[in-house]
Amino acid sequence: MIKFENVSKQYNSGHTVLKNLNLHCKEGEITVFIGPSGCGKTTTMKLINRLIDPTEGKILVNDKDISTISPVKLRRSIGYVIQHVGLFPHMTIADNVAVVPRLLEWEEKKTQKRVDELLEMVKLAPNTYRNRYPSELSGGQQQRIGVIRAFAAEQSIILMDEPFSALDPISREQLQDELIHLQKDIKKTIIFVTHDMDEAIRIADKIVLMRSGEILQEGTPEEILRRPANDFVKNFIGKKRLAQYEVIPESEEVMTRKPVTILPSRGLAESIKIMERKQVDSLIVVDTNDRLQGYITIYDVIQQFRNESKRVGDIMHTFEHVISPNTLLNQTIDLMDEHKLPYIPVVKNDQTLIGLVTRGSIVGHLSDIYSTNGNEGS
Amino acid sequence: MDYIKIFATRGSDLWSAMIEHLIISGTALILGIIVAVPLGIYLVKTKNTWLRSIAFSITNIFQTIPSLALLAILIPLIGIGKFPAIIALFLYSLLPILRNTYSGFKSIDESIIEAARGMGYDGKQRLFRIELPLAIPYLMSGIRLTTIYIISWATLATLIGAGGLGELIYGGLSVYDKPLIFASSITTMILAIVIDFLLGALEKFLTKQTTSREQSA
């Protein structure tokens, strides 16, 4: 959707703001640029609507080099929300929202309809607010108008430059929620600049962390929190936030790696033998490729034992709950607790069984942590 | 009683002098607006700082020259009559209009300009749909102030043969005709007050959407 290819920006004074930037912002995703002030995040964003032109490299929007599009035309096709709202004080709310449609010379009827539609989208009754002036609205309401103004001409790309930073914490969270909610329906490609890590984690599909004109790390919030690339990223994210994620282990660390399994084609007598040998009361059924099929318990086997024709596959139950190797332990525990599960299989995306989280394995994991801590303390 | 009667006996003189006065002041003012407003806008937009300071210094100098001296110095340059008077008053009008235009445009919030640019207004649309309407309060107060100055200074223009209400005032002074002095001075004052009131009304009309709303919020 938006591609940066070897983009650099240098000012006449020789000061370099961006160094050889390569980046891809995917369609329908919220990409958040974050970093300390002066890191080049706002500059990067303004390159997209040509408020700033790069010194080197090119930027492609929908595979088209934007240096070939006139800035005015380009900007009308890209929504823009700025930090200080920037509503035009001499225009009514309706006129403010209608700015781009009118620049594009839409039919007046269509424009009015669109304005009402947008006002309703952010729950400001059109009849009440249409003819008010920006100064008659609260800060939060003003920025709602700022946001819908950027959507007015059905632009598919929206740039947002620290749009909520001037708001009080409560309105800020409200607007973040509204944006997330809105994005579910409208699926715009949004470039969002912020310096607030909480905000980034909350709304981003992808976070691009920058410093001194370079990208330090990019990835989903989860990836960045789990695997910060270096100490700067760690510091920027903050110990507190990292701690939340570091302390809670993933299921992969907790599971037993060698659950006792059986093929569905095996007989019941054989399954009893295995249970006896391994000292377990149930077996996980997998196919020859280790794909999870279900499970059998000792009770099922005893009940059906007389029927020699029955195979494991005939009497097995399927699992209602499975987890991925990245599922956090707290989520796993919640799941086991809620459904009273003695154990829960860990599978990869293709259903390949890789382990089993059991009550025993959890206790084992916890004892590992606490005994280590105990040793350190003494 | 003479003070009232004079309005009847010299009524037509007063009237034509007032019209002349208005023409001189009005022409000077319109010229001033035509030159100073675009220049002010240009000075806001240009990155050329020395040009800006030169323009301000020059207009500043015109403003500081005593009005009588400025009128006098124009006689050897362009002679006497209405034309030099208009030129002198025009030069006076430049600074206040220029300065108010400049600060009017400067007063516009950067974020509004950026929003306008970012949303795809081209230069002309931005100027006429966003910047000019927002700068109007400043512009109007500059014009209003200048108008009052010009109307009062125009009374001096009679000294270089421009006519206007000043002619009647000086005429009255030279023969010590107290009713005439009174009538012509009062007319000048009323003219200034009425024009100021009209411009004030215009200003209110043009700016009611922005300023009054902002104040009420």
Coordinates of C-alpha atoms in Angstrom, one line a residue:
Chain A
M1 CA 0.0 0.0 0.0
I2 CA 2.6 2.5 1.1
K3 CA 6.2 1.7 0.4
F4 CA 9.3 3.6 1.3
E5 CA 12.4 2.7 -0.8
N6 CA 15.8 3.9 0.4
V7 CA 14.3 7.2 1.5
S8 CA 16.6 9.8 3.0
K9 CA 15.9 13.4 4.0
Q10 CA 18.5 16.0 4.6
Y11 CA 17.9 19.6 5.2
N12 CA 19.9 22.4 3.5
S13 CA 21.8 22.9 6.8
G14 CA 23.2 19.5 6.3
H15 CA 21.2 18.0 9.2
T16 CA 20.1 14.5 8.3
V17 CA 16.6 13.6 9.6
L18 CA 16.1 10.3 7.8
K19 CA 18.7 7.7 6.9
N20 CA 17.9 5.2 4.1
L21 CA 14.5 4.3 5.2
N22 CA 12.8 1.1 3.9
L23 CA 9.3 0.4 5.1
H24 CA 6.1 -1.2 4.0
C25 CA 2.7 -0.2 5.5
K26 CA 0.1 -2.8 4.7
E27 CA -3.4 -2.0 3.5
G28 CA -6.1 -1.9 6.1
E29 CA -3.6 -1.9 9.0
I30 CA -2.8 0.7 11.6
T31 CA 0.9 1.4 11.4
V32 CA 2.2 3.4 14.4
F33 CA 5.4 5.4 14.1
I34 CA 6.8 5.9 17.6
G35 CA 10.0 7.2 19.0
P36 CA 11.5 10.1 21.1
S37 CA 11.0 13.6 19.7
G38 CA 13.3 14.4 16.8
C39 CA 13.5 10.7 15.7
G40 CA 11.9 11.5 12.3
K41 CA 8.5 9.9 12.8
T42 CA 6.5 13.0 11.9
T43 CA 8.9 13.7 9.0
T44 CA 8.3 10.2 7.7
M45 CA 4.6 10.6 7.9
K46 CA 4.6 14.0 6.1
L47 CA 6.6 12.5 3.3
I48 CA 3.5 10.4 2.5
N49 CA 1.3 13.5 1.6
R50 CA 4.3 15.4 0.3
L51 CA 4.2 18.1 3.0
I52 CA 7.9 17.2 2.9
D53 CA 9.7 15.8 -0.1
P54 CA 12.6 13.3 0.3
T55 CA 16.1 14.1 -0.7
E56 CA 16.7 10.6 -1.9
G57 CA 14.7 7.5 -2.6
K58 CA 11.1 7.2 -3.4
I59 CA 7.7 6.6 -1.9
L60 CA 5.1 4.4 -3.5
V61 CA 1.4 4.6 -2.8
N62 CA -0.5 1.8 -4.4
D63 CA 2.6 1.1 -6.5
K64 CA 2.7 4.7 -7.8
D65 CA 5.6 6.9 -7.2
I66 CA 4.1 9.9 -5.4
S67 CA 6.7 12.4 -6.7
T68 CA 4.8 12.1 -10.0
I69 CA 1.5 13.1 -8.5
S70 CA 0.8 16.8 -7.8
P71 CA 0.9 17.5 -4.0
V72 CA -2.6 19.1 -4.0
K73 CA -4.2 16.2 -5.8
L74 CA -2.3 13.7 -3.6
R75 CA -3.3 15.4 -0.4
R76 CA -7.0 15.4 -1.3
S77 CA -6.8 11.6 -1.6
I78 CA -5.1 11.1 1.8
G79 CA -6.9 11.9 5.0
Y80 CA -5.0 14.0 7.5
V81 CA -5.5 14.5 11.2
I82 CA -3.2 16.8 13.0
Q83 CA -2.1 17.1 16.6
H84 CA -3.7 20.4 17.4
V85 CA -7.0 19.5 15.7
G86 CA -6.7 22.4 13.2
L87 CA -10.4 22.9 12.6
F88 CA -11.1 26.0 10.7
P89 CA -12.6 28.4 13.3
H90 CA -14.6 30.4 10.8
M91 CA -16.4 27.4 9.4
T92 CA -19.3 25.4 11.0
I93 CA -18.7 21.8 11.9
A94 CA -20.5 20.7 8.8
D95 CA -18.4 23.0 6.6
N96 CA -15.2 21.7 8.3
V97 CA -16.1 18.1 7.6
A98 CA -17.1 18.9 4.1
V99 CA -13.8 20.6 3.2
V100 CA -12.3 17.9 1.1
P101 CA -15.5 16.7 -0.6
R102 CA -16.0 20.4 -1.7
L103 CA -12.5 20.7 -2.9
L104 CA -13.1 17.6 -4.9
E105 CA -16.4 19.3 -6.1
W106 CA -18.7 16.6 -5.0
E107 CA -22.4 17.2 -5.5
E108 CA -23.7 19.2 -2.5
K109 CA -26.4 16.7 -1.7
K110 CA -23.9 13.9 -1.5
T111 CA -21.6 16.0 0.6
Q112 CA -24.4 16.8 3.1
K113 CA -25.4 13.2 3.4
R114 CA -21.8 12.2 4.0
V115 CA -21.4 14.9 6.7
D116 CA -24.4 13.6 8.6
E117 CA -23.3 10.0 8.2
L118 CA -19.9 10.8 9.7
L119 CA -21.3 12.9 12.6
E120 CA -23.5 9.9 13.5
M121 CA -20.5 7.6 13.3
V122 CA -18.9 9.5 16.1
K123 CA -22.2 9.9 18.0
L124 CA -22.6 13.6 17.5
A125 CA -26.2 14.3 16.6
P126 CA -26.1 16.1 13.2
N127 CA -29.0 18.3 14.0
T128 CA -27.4 19.6 17.1
Y129 CA -23.8 19.9 15.9
R130 CA -24.0 20.6 12.2
N131 CA -24.3 24.4 12.5
R132 CA -22.1 24.9 15.5
Y133 CA -18.6 26.4 15.4
P134 CA -15.5 24.5 16.5
S135 CA -15.1 26.8 19.6
E136 CA -18.4 25.6 20.9
L137 CA -17.2 22.0 21.2
S138 CA -15.1 20.4 23.9
G139 CA -11.6 19.3 23.0
G140 CA -12.6 15.6 22.6
Q141 CA -15.5 16.6 20.4
Q142 CA -13.3 18.8 18.3
Q143 CA -10.8 16.0 17.7
R144 CA -13.7 13.6 16.8
I145 CA -14.5 16.2 14.1
G146 CA -10.8 16.3 13.1
V147 CA -10.8 12.6 12.7
I148 CA -14.0 12.3 10.6
R149 CA -12.9 15.3 8.5
A150 CA -10.1 13.1 7.4
F151 CA -12.5 10.3 6.4
A152 CA -14.9 12.6 4.6
A153 CA -14.0 12.0 1.0
E154 CA -13.6 8.3 1.6
Q155 CA -9.9 8.4 1.5
S156 CA -8.3 5.0 1.9
I157 CA -5.2 6.3 3.6
I158 CA -5.3 8.4 6.7
L159 CA -2.4 10.1 8.3
M160 CA -2.7 10.9 12.0
D161 CA -0.1 13.1 13.7
E162 CA -0.3 12.6 17.4
P163 CA -4.0 13.2 17.2
F164 CA -4.9 12.5 20.8
S165 CA -1.9 13.8 22.6
A166 CA -3.5 17.2 23.5
L167 CA -6.5 15.6 25.1
D168 CA -7.1 14.7 28.7
P169 CA -6.5 11.0 29.6
I170 CA -10.1 10.1 29.7
S171 CA -11.0 11.6 26.3
R172 CA -7.8 10.1 24.9
E173 CA -8.8 6.6 25.9
Q174 CA -12.3 7.1 24.6
L175 CA -11.0 8.3 21.2
Q176 CA -8.6 5.4 21.0
D177 CA -11.4 3.0 21.6
E178 CA -13.5 4.7 19.1
L179 CA -10.8 4.6 16.5
I180 CA -10.2 0.8 17.1
H181 CA -13.9 0.3 16.9
L182 CA -14.2 2.4 13.7
Q183 CA -11.3 0.7 12.1
K184 CA -13.0 -2.7 12.4
D185 CA -15.7 -1.5 10.0
I186 CA -13.8 0.9 7.7
K187 CA -10.5 -0.9 7.4
K188 CA -8.5 2.1 6.4
T189 CA -4.7 2.2 6.0
I190 CA -3.8 4.4 8.9
I191 CA -0.4 5.9 9.7
F192 CA -0.4 7.0 13.2
V193 CA 2.4 9.0 14.9
T194 CA 2.7 9.0 18.6
H195 CA 5.2 9.1 21.4
D196 CA 3.0 7.3 23.8
M197 CA 3.9 3.6 24.0
D198 CA 0.6 2.6 25.7
E199 CA -1.3 4.2 22.8
A200 CA 0.8 2.4 20.3
I201 CA 0.4 -1.0 22.0
R202 CA -3.3 -0.4 22.2
I203 CA -4.1 0.5 18.6
A204 CA -1.3 -0.7 16.4
D205 CA -1.3 -3.6 14.0
K206 CA 2.3 -2.8 13.5
I207 CA 4.7 -0.6 15.5
V208 CA 7.7 1.1 13.8
L209 CA 10.1 2.3 16.4
M210 CA 12.4 5.0 15.3
R211 CA 15.5 6.9 16.6
S212 CA 17.6 9.5 14.9
G213 CA 16.1 8.9 11.5
E214 CA 16.4 5.2 11.6
I215 CA 14.1 2.3 12.2
L216 CA 15.3 0.4 15.2
Q217 CA 12.6 -2.2 15.1
E218 CA 9.3 -2.9 13.5
G219 CA 6.7 -5.6 14.3
T220 CA 3.5 -6.3 16.0
P221 CA 3.1 -4.9 19.5
E222 CA 3.4 -8.4 20.8
E223 CA 6.7 -9.0 18.9
I224 CA 8.2 -5.8 20.1
L225 CA 7.2 -6.4 23.7
R226 CA 8.5 -9.9 23.7
R227 CA 11.6 -9.4 21.7
P228 CA 12.9 -5.9 22.0
A229 CA 15.8 -5.5 19.6
N230 CA 18.1 -3.7 21.9
D231 CA 18.5 -1.8 25.1
F232 CA 17.2 1.4 23.6
V233 CA 14.0 -0.3 22.6
K234 CA 13.8 -1.9 26.1
N235 CA 14.2 1.5 27.8
F236 CA 11.7 3.1 25.5
I237 CA 9.1 0.5 26.1
G238 CA 9.8 0.8 29.8
K239 CA 10.6 -1.8 32.4
K240 CA 7.1 -1.9 33.7
R241 CA 5.5 -2.8 30.5
L242 CA 8.2 -5.4 29.6
A243 CA 7.9 -6.9 33.0
Q244 CA 4.2 -7.7 32.4
Y245 CA 5.2 -9.7 29.4
E246 CA 8.4 -11.2 30.6
V247 CA 7.2 -12.7 33.8
I248 CA 4.3 -14.6 32.2
P249 CA 5.8 -17.5 30.4
E250 CA 4.4 -18.9 27.1
S251 CA 2.8 -22.3 27.1
E252 CA 5.8 -23.6 25.2
E253 CA 8.0 -23.1 28.2
V254 CA 5.5 -24.8 30.5
M255 CA 4.3 -27.8 28.6
T256 CA 5.6 -31.4 28.7
R257 CA 7.2 -32.1 25.5
K258 CA 6.6 -35.8 25.2
P259 CA 2.9 -36.6 25.8
V260 CA 1.9 -40.2 25.5
T261 CA 0.3 -40.7 22.2
I262 CA -1.4 -43.4 20.2
L263 CA -2.5 -43.8 16.6
P264 CA -6.3 -44.0 15.9
S265 CA -5.8 -47.4 14.1
R266 CA -4.5 -49.2 17.3
G267 CA -6.6 -51.6 19.2
L268 CA -8.0 -51.1 22.7
A269 CA -5.8 -53.8 24.4
E270 CA -2.8 -52.1 23.1
S271 CA -3.9 -48.8 24.5
I272 CA -4.3 -50.3 27.9
K273 CA -0.8 -51.7 27.8
I274 CA 0.6 -48.2 26.9
M275 CA -1.3 -46.6 29.7
E276 CA -0.1 -49.2 32.1
R277 CA 3.5 -48.8 31.0
K278 CA 3.5 -45.0 31.1
Q279 CA 1.4 -44.8 34.2
V280 CA -1.3 -42.5 32.7
D281 CA -5.1 -42.6 32.6
S282 CA -5.6 -41.2 29.1
L283 CA -3.8 -41.0 25.8
I284 CA -3.6 -38.3 23.1
V285 CA -4.6 -39.6 19.7
V286 CA -2.5 -38.4 16.8
D287 CA -2.2 -39.5 13.2
T288 CA 1.0 -40.6 11.5
N289 CA 2.0 -37.0 10.9
D290 CA 1.6 -36.1 14.5
R291 CA -1.6 -34.1 13.8
L292 CA -3.9 -34.0 16.8
Q293 CA -7.0 -36.1 16.5
G294 CA -8.4 -36.4 20.0
Y295 CA -8.0 -38.4 23.2
I296 CA -9.1 -41.6 24.9
T297 CA -9.4 -42.2 28.7
I298 CA -9.1 -45.4 30.6
Y299 CA -12.8 -45.4 31.4
D300 CA -13.7 -45.3 27.7
V301 CA -11.4 -48.2 27.0
I302 CA -12.8 -50.4 29.9
Q303 CA -16.4 -49.7 28.8
Q304 CA -15.7 -50.7 25.2
F305 CA -13.1 -53.4 25.9
R306 CA -15.3 -56.4 25.1
N307 CA -15.9 -55.2 21.6
E308 CA -12.8 -56.5 19.8
S309 CA -13.5 -54.7 16.5
K310 CA -13.3 -51.3 18.1
R311 CA -10.2 -49.3 17.4
V312 CA -8.9 -46.2 19.3
G313 CA -10.2 -44.0 16.5
D314 CA -13.8 -45.2 17.2
I315 CA -13.9 -44.4 20.8
M316 CA -11.9 -41.2 21.0
H317 CA -13.2 -37.8 21.9
T318 CA -12.1 -34.6 20.2
F319 CA -10.6 -31.7 22.1
E320 CA -12.7 -28.6 22.5
H321 CA -9.8 -26.5 23.6
V322 CA -6.3 -26.3 22.3
I323 CA -3.6 -23.6 22.6
S324 CA -0.7 -22.4 20.5
P325 CA 2.9 -22.4 21.7
N326 CA 2.7 -18.6 22.2
T327 CA -0.4 -18.6 24.5
L328 CA 0.5 -17.0 27.8
L329 CA 0.4 -19.1 30.9
N330 CA -2.3 -16.9 32.5
Q331 CA -4.6 -17.4 29.6
T332 CA -3.9 -21.2 29.7
I333 CA -4.7 -21.3 33.4
D334 CA -7.9 -19.3 32.9
L335 CA -9.0 -21.8 30.2
M336 CA -8.2 -24.9 32.2
D337 CA -9.9 -23.4 35.2
E338 CA -13.0 -22.3 33.4
H339 CA -13.6 -25.6 31.7
K340 CA -12.2 -27.8 34.4
L341 CA -9.6 -29.4 32.1
P342 CA -7.0 -31.7 33.5
Y343 CA -4.7 -30.9 30.6
I344 CA -4.7 -29.0 27.4
P345 CA -2.8 -29.9 24.2
V346 CA -0.4 -27.4 22.6
V347 CA -0.5 -27.4 18.8
K348 CA 1.1 -25.5 16.0
N349 CA -1.0 -23.8 13.3
D350 CA -1.3 -27.0 11.3
Q351 CA -2.6 -28.9 14.3
T352 CA 0.7 -30.7 14.9
L353 CA 0.9 -31.7 18.5
I354 CA 4.0 -30.4 20.2
G355 CA 3.2 -30.8 23.9
L356 CA 0.8 -30.8 26.7
V357 CA 0.2 -28.4 29.5
T358 CA -0.9 -30.4 32.5
R359 CA -1.5 -29.3 36.1
G360 CA 1.7 -31.2 36.8
S361 CA 3.7 -29.3 34.2
I362 CA 2.5 -26.0 35.6
V363 CA 3.5 -26.9 39.1
G364 CA 6.9 -28.1 37.8
H365 CA 7.4 -24.8 36.0
L366 CA 6.5 -22.7 39.1
S367 CA 8.8 -24.7 41.3
D368 CA 11.6 -24.1 38.9
I369 CA 11.1 -20.3 39.2
Y370 CA 10.7 -20.2 42.9
S371 CA 13.6 -22.5 43.7
T372 CA 15.9 -20.4 41.5
N373 CA 14.7 -17.2 43.1
G374 CA 15.2 -18.8 46.5
N375 CA 18.8 -19.7 45.6
E376 CA 19.5 -16.1 44.4
G377 CA 18.1 -14.7 47.6
S378 CA 20.3 -16.8 49.9
Chain B
M1 CA -27.4 81.4 17.4
D2 CA -24.8 82.2 14.8
Y3 CA -23.3 78.8 15.4
I4 CA -26.5 77.1 14.2
K5 CA -27.3 79.5 11.4
I6 CA -23.9 79.1 9.8
F7 CA -24.9 75.5 8.9
A8 CA -27.8 77.0 6.9
T9 CA -25.9 79.9 5.3
R10 CA -22.7 77.9 4.4
G11 CA -24.5 74.6 4.1
S12 CA -23.6 74.0 0.5
D13 CA -20.0 75.0 1.0
L14 CA -19.7 72.6 4.0
W15 CA -21.3 69.9 1.9
S16 CA -19.0 70.2 -1.1
A17 CA -16.0 70.6 1.2
M18 CA -17.0 67.4 3.0
I19 CA -17.4 65.5 -0.3
E20 CA -14.0 66.7 -1.4
H21 CA -12.6 65.7 2.0
L22 CA -14.1 62.2 1.5
I23 CA -12.7 61.9 -2.0
I24 CA -9.2 62.8 -0.8
S25 CA -9.3 60.5 2.2
G26 CA -11.1 57.7 0.4
T27 CA -8.7 57.7 -2.6
A28 CA -5.7 57.7 -0.3
L29 CA -7.2 54.9 1.8
I30 CA -8.1 52.7 -1.2
L31 CA -4.6 53.1 -2.6
G32 CA -3.2 52.3 0.8
I33 CA -5.3 49.1 1.0
I34 CA -4.4 48.1 -2.6
V35 CA -0.7 48.4 -1.9
A36 CA -0.4 47.5 1.8
V37 CA -2.6 44.4 2.0
P38 CA -1.0 42.4 -0.8
L39 CA 2.4 43.6 0.4
G40 CA 1.6 42.5 3.9
I41 CA 0.5 39.1 2.7
Y42 CA 3.6 38.8 0.6
L43 CA 5.8 39.7 3.6
V44 CA 4.2 37.0 5.7
K45 CA 4.8 34.4 3.0
T46 CA 8.2 35.4 1.9
K47 CA 11.2 33.7 3.5
N48 CA 13.2 36.8 2.6
T49 CA 13.7 38.4 6.1
W50 CA 15.7 41.4 4.9
L51 CA 13.0 42.4 2.5
R52 CA 10.6 42.3 5.3
S53 CA 12.7 44.5 7.5
I54 CA 13.3 47.0 4.7
A55 CA 9.6 47.2 3.9
F56 CA 8.8 47.9 7.5
S57 CA 11.6 50.4 7.9
I58 CA 10.5 52.4 4.9
T59 CA 6.8 52.5 5.9
N60 CA 7.9 53.3 9.4
I61 CA 9.9 56.3 8.2
F62 CA 6.8 57.7 6.4
Q63 CA 4.9 57.3 9.5
T64 CA 7.4 59.3 11.6
I65 CA 7.8 62.3 9.3
P66 CA 5.6 65.1 10.7
S67 CA 2.6 65.4 8.5
L68 CA 3.1 69.1 7.8
A69 CA 6.7 68.4 6.7
L70 CA 5.6 65.5 4.5
L71 CA 3.0 67.7 2.8
A72 CA 5.5 70.5 2.4
I73 CA 8.3 68.3 0.9
L74 CA 5.9 67.1 -1.7
I75 CA 5.4 70.6 -3.2
P76 CA 8.8 70.8 -4.8
L77 CA 8.5 67.2 -5.9
I78 CA 5.0 67.0 -7.4
G79 CA 3.6 70.4 -6.9
I80 CA 0.4 71.4 -5.2
G81 CA -3.3 70.3 -5.3
K82 CA -5.2 67.2 -4.6
F83 CA -2.8 64.8 -6.1
P84 CA 0.2 65.4 -3.7
A85 CA -2.2 65.5 -0.8
I86 CA -3.5 62.1 -1.7
I87 CA 0.1 60.8 -2.1
A88 CA 1.0 62.1 1.3
L89 CA -2.0 60.5 3.0
F90 CA -1.5 57.3 1.1
L91 CA 2.1 57.1 2.4
Y92 CA 0.7 57.6 5.9
S93 CA -1.8 54.8 5.5
L94 CA 0.8 52.3 4.5
L95 CA 2.3 51.4 7.8
P96 CA -0.8 50.8 10.0
I97 CA -2.5 48.7 7.2
L98 CA 0.7 46.8 6.5
R99 CA 1.4 46.1 10.1
N100 CA -2.1 44.9 10.8
T101 CA -2.2 42.8 7.7
Y102 CA 1.1 41.3 8.7
S103 CA 0.1 40.5 12.2
G104 CA -3.3 39.4 11.1
F105 CA -1.8 36.7 9.0
K106 CA 0.9 35.9 11.5
S107 CA -1.8 35.4 14.2
I108 CA -3.3 32.5 12.3
D109 CA -2.6 29.3 14.2
E110 CA 0.2 27.3 12.5
S111 CA -1.9 24.1 12.9
I112 CA -4.7 25.6 10.9
I113 CA -2.4 26.4 8.0
E114 CA -0.9 23.0 8.2
A115 CA -4.3 21.4 8.2
A116 CA -5.3 23.4 5.2
R117 CA -2.2 22.4 3.3
G118 CA -2.4 18.8 4.4
M119 CA -6.0 18.6 3.3
G120 CA -5.2 19.7 -0.2
Y121 CA -6.1 23.4 -0.5
D122 CA -3.9 25.0 -3.2
G123 CA -2.2 28.3 -2.5
K124 CA -5.0 30.5 -3.8
Q125 CA -7.8 28.6 -2.1
R126 CA -5.9 28.6 1.2
L127 CA -5.4 32.4 1.0
F128 CA -9.0 33.2 0.1
R129 CA -10.9 30.6 2.0
I130 CA -8.9 30.2 5.1
E131 CA -6.2 32.8 5.7
L132 CA -8.0 36.0 4.6
P133 CA -11.2 35.3 6.5
L134 CA -9.2 34.6 9.6
A135 CA -7.1 37.7 9.3
I136 CA -10.0 40.0 8.6
P137 CA -10.5 41.1 12.3
Y138 CA -6.9 42.5 12.3
L139 CA -7.1 43.8 8.8
M140 CA -10.3 45.7 9.6
S141 CA -9.0 47.2 12.7
G142 CA -5.9 48.4 10.8
I143 CA -8.1 50.0 8.1
R144 CA -10.4 51.5 10.7
L145 CA -7.6 53.1 12.6
T146 CA -6.0 54.4 9.4
T147 CA -9.2 55.9 8.1
I148 CA -9.6 58.0 11.2
Y149 CA -6.0 59.2 11.0
I150 CA -6.4 60.1 7.3
I151 CA -9.6 62.0 7.9
S152 CA -8.0 64.1 10.5
W153 CA -4.7 64.6 8.6
A154 CA -6.7 65.5 5.4
T155 CA -7.6 68.7 7.1
L156 CA -4.0 69.7 6.8
A157 CA -4.0 69.0 3.1
T158 CA -5.5 72.3 2.4
L159 CA -2.1 73.9 3.1
I160 CA -1.0 72.5 -0.3
G161 CA -4.2 73.5 -2.0
A162 CA -6.1 70.2 -1.8
G163 CA -9.3 71.7 -0.5
G164 CA -11.6 69.8 1.7
L165 CA -13.0 70.7 5.1
G166 CA -9.5 71.9 6.1
E167 CA -9.9 74.8 3.7
L168 CA -13.0 76.0 5.6
I169 CA -11.3 75.6 9.0
Y170 CA -8.2 77.6 7.9
G171 CA -10.4 80.1 6.1
G172 CA -12.3 80.6 9.3
L173 CA -9.2 80.9 11.3
S174 CA -7.6 83.5 9.1
V175 CA -10.6 85.9 9.4
Y176 CA -11.5 84.8 12.9
D177 CA -15.0 83.7 11.8
K178 CA -15.9 81.7 14.9
P179 CA -19.1 80.2 13.6
L180 CA -17.4 79.0 10.5
I181 CA -14.5 77.5 12.5
F182 CA -17.0 75.8 14.7
A183 CA -19.2 74.5 11.9
S184 CA -16.3 73.1 9.8
S185 CA -14.6 71.5 12.7
I186 CA -17.8 69.9 13.9
T187 CA -18.4 68.6 10.4
T188 CA -14.9 67.0 10.4
M189 CA -15.5 65.4 13.7
I190 CA -18.9 64.1 12.8
L191 CA -17.5 62.8 9.5
A192 CA -14.8 60.9 11.4
I193 CA -17.2 59.5 14.0
V194 CA -19.7 58.4 11.4
I195 CA -17.1 56.7 9.2
D196 CA -15.7 55.0 12.2
F197 CA -19.1 53.8 13.2
L198 CA -19.8 52.5 9.6
L199 CA -16.5 50.7 9.5
G200 CA -17.1 49.3 12.9
A201 CA -20.4 47.9 11.7
L202 CA -18.7 46.4 8.6
E203 CA -16.0 44.9 10.8
K204 CA -18.6 43.3 13.0
F205 CA -20.4 42.0 10.0
L206 CA -17.3 40.5 8.5
T207 CA -16.0 39.0 11.7
K208 CA -19.1 37.9 13.5
Q209 CA -18.6 34.3 12.6
T210 CA -15.1 34.0 14.1
T211 CA -14.4 36.3 16.9
S212 CA -17.7 36.7 18.6
R213 CA -18.2 33.0 18.6
E214 CA -14.8 32.4 20.0
Q215 CA -15.4 34.9 22.8
S216 CA -18.6 33.3 23.7
A217 CA -17.1 29.9 24.1

